[in-house]
Each structure stands twice: as structure tokens, then as C-alpha cells.
Coordinates of C-alpha atoms in Angstrom, one line a residue:
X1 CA 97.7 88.5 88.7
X2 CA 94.9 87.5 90.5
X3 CA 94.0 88.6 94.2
X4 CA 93.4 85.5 96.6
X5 CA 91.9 87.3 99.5
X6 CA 89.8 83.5 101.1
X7 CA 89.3 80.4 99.6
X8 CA 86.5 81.2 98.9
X9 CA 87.0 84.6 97.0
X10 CA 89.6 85.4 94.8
X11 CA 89.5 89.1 92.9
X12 CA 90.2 89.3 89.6
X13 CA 92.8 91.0 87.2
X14 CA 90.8 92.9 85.4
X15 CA 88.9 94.7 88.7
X16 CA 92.2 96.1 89.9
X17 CA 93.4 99.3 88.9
X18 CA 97.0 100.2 89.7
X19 CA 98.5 103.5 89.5
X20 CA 102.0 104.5 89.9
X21 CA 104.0 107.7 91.0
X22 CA 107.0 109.1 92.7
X23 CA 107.3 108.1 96.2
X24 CA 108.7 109.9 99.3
X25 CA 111.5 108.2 101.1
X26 CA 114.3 105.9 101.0
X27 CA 116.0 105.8 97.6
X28 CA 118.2 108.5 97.4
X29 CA 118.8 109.9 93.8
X30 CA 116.6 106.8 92.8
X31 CA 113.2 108.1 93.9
X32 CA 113.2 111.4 91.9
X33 CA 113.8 109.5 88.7
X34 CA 111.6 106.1 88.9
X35 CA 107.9 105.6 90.1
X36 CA 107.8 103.3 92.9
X37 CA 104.6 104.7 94.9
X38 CA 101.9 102.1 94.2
X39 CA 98.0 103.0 94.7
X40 CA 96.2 100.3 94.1
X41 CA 92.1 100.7 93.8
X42 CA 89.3 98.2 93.5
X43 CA 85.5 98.8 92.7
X44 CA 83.4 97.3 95.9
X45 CA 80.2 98.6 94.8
X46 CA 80.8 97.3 91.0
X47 CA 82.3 94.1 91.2
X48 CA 81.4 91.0 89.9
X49 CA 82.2 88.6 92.3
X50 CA 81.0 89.4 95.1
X51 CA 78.0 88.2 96.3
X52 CA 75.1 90.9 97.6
X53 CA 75.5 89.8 101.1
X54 CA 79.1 90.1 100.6
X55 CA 78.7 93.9 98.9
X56 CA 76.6 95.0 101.4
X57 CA 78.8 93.9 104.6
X58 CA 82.1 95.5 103.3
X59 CA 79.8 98.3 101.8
X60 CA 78.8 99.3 105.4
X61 CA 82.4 97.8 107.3
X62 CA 84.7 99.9 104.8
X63 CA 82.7 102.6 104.7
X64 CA 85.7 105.3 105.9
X65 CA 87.9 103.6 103.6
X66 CA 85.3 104.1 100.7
X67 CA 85.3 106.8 97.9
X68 CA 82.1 106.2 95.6
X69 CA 82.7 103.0 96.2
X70 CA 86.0 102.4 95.3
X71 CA 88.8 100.9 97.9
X72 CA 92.2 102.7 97.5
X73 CA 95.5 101.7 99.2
X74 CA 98.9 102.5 98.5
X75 CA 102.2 101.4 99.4
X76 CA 106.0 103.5 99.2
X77 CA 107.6 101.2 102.1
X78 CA 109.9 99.4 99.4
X79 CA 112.2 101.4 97.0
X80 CA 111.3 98.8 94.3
X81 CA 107.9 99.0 92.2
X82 CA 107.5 95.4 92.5
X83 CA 107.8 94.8 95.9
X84 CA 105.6 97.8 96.5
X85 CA 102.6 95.8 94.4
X86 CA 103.4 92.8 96.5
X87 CA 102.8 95.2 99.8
X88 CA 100.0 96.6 98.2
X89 CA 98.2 93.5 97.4
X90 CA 98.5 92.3 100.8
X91 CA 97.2 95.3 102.0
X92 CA 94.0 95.3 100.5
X93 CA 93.7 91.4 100.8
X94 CA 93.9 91.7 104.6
X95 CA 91.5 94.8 104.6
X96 CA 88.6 92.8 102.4
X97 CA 88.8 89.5 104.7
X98 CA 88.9 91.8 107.6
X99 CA 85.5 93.6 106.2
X100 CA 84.4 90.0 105.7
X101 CA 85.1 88.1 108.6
X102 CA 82.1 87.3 111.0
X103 CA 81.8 89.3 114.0
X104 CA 82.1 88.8 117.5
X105 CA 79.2 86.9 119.4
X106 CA 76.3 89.0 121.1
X107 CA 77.2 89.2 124.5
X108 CA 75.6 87.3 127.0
X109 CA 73.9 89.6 129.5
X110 CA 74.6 87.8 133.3
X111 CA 73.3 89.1 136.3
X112 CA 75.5 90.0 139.1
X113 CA 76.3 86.9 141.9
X114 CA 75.0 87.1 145.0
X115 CA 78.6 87.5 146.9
X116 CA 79.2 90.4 144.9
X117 CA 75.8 92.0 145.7
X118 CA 76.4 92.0 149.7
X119 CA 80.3 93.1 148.8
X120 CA 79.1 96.0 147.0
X121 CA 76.3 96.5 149.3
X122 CA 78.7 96.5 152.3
X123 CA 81.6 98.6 150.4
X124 CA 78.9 101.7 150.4
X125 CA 78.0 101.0 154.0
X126 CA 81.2 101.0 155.1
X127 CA 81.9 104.7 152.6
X128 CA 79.0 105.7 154.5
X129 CA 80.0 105.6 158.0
X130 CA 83.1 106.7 157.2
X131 CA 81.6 110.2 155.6
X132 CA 79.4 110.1 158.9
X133 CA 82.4 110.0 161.8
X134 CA 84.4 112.8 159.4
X135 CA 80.3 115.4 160.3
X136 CA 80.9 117.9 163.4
X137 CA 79.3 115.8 166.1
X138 CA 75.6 117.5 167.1
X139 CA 75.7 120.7 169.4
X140 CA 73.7 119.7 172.4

């Protein structure tokens, strides 16, 4: 079962490891006796199909998420195992397009207008001679 995370990259089978164990939660009786927890890993740093570029951006963007290079999520939402995969697969597809999508433009640095020059200019004059009428008039 292969992981379409873009058009443009789909992971593998063989790259994902899956472990299983006993989840917390709903389930009742049913969650002390079957292994629904689902923690599902994939190699960033040693896989195949991404490109260098690619490696290097979620390298850097998943870093937190990262232990020796290996992406970890797991999933315990569902009492079922299968559903739990599902979750889990969708997890870690959204997290690796996330890692992958461009980001946001450089900001455009604008100067301030003129009109809100002379407001700001006037706003600290007007502060101003309100400080100076609170000062104990001079002692002639």
C-alpha cells in the first residue's frame, strides 16, 4: 500500500515501517486484548525517492519531528487497527507535503505614507502638550 503524498511523489511500501501495540482509550474490554495503536515510521534521510533538494528541505522543516532521521507518527483515535493505518497514513502524508510546500513570499518592505507620517507626528505633539499642562506651573 503505497503512500500518495503529491502527484508528484508517492512513497513506497517497502519505506514504511509500521508497528503496532495496545492503545489507551475507547474500547472497553477490547483494548487490553487487541493492538490497535499504530506508529507508523518513515526514513527521510534514507529514502530513495526523494530528490536532494527534496531531503534537504524536509531535513531542515521536520527537524523537531526528526529522530536520526526517521519521521514517526502514530495514531489510537479509532478502536480498529485498520482505520488507525488509514489515520496514520494521512497523518504523515499531510506532514511531508506540509514540509514540502513552497513558502511564503519575502515581504515587500514599504515605506510609511506621507498621511501617516504627520498623523503620527501630530499624535506625539498632541501626548506632549498634554504631559506639559499636567507640570506644576513655574514659581515666579
Amino acid at each position: 500500500m503505497d503512500l500518495v503524498v503529491s502527484p508528484a511523489l508517492t512513497i513506497p511500501a517497502a519505506e514504511l515501517d509500521w508497528r503496532f501495540s495496545r492503545s489507551s482509550g475507547p474500547g472497553g474490554q477490547h483494548v487490553n486484548t487487541s493492538d490497535s495503536r499504530v506508529a507508523l515510521s518513515w526514513n527521510v534521510a534514507g529514502s530513495a525517492v526523494l530528490s536532494e533538494q527534496q531531503r534537504l528541505l524536509l531535513l531542515q522543516r521536520l527537524k523537531r519531528s526528526l529522530v536520526a532521521g526517521v519521521l514517526t507518527v502514530t495514531a489510537s483515535e479509532q478502536r480498529s487497527q485498520l482505520r488507525n493505518r488509514e489515520t496514520a497514513l494521512a497523518k504523515l502524508a499531510a506532514l511531508v507535503a506540509d514540509g514540502l510546500a513552497p513558502g511564503p513570499a519575502p515581504r515587500r518592505t514599504t515605506k510609511p505614507t506621507r498621511g501617516s507620517n504627520y498623523r503620527r507626528l501630530d499624535a506625539k505633539k498632541q501626548r506632549g502638550a498634554t504631559k506639559r499642562q499636567r507640570q506644576r506651573p513655574p514659581a515666579d
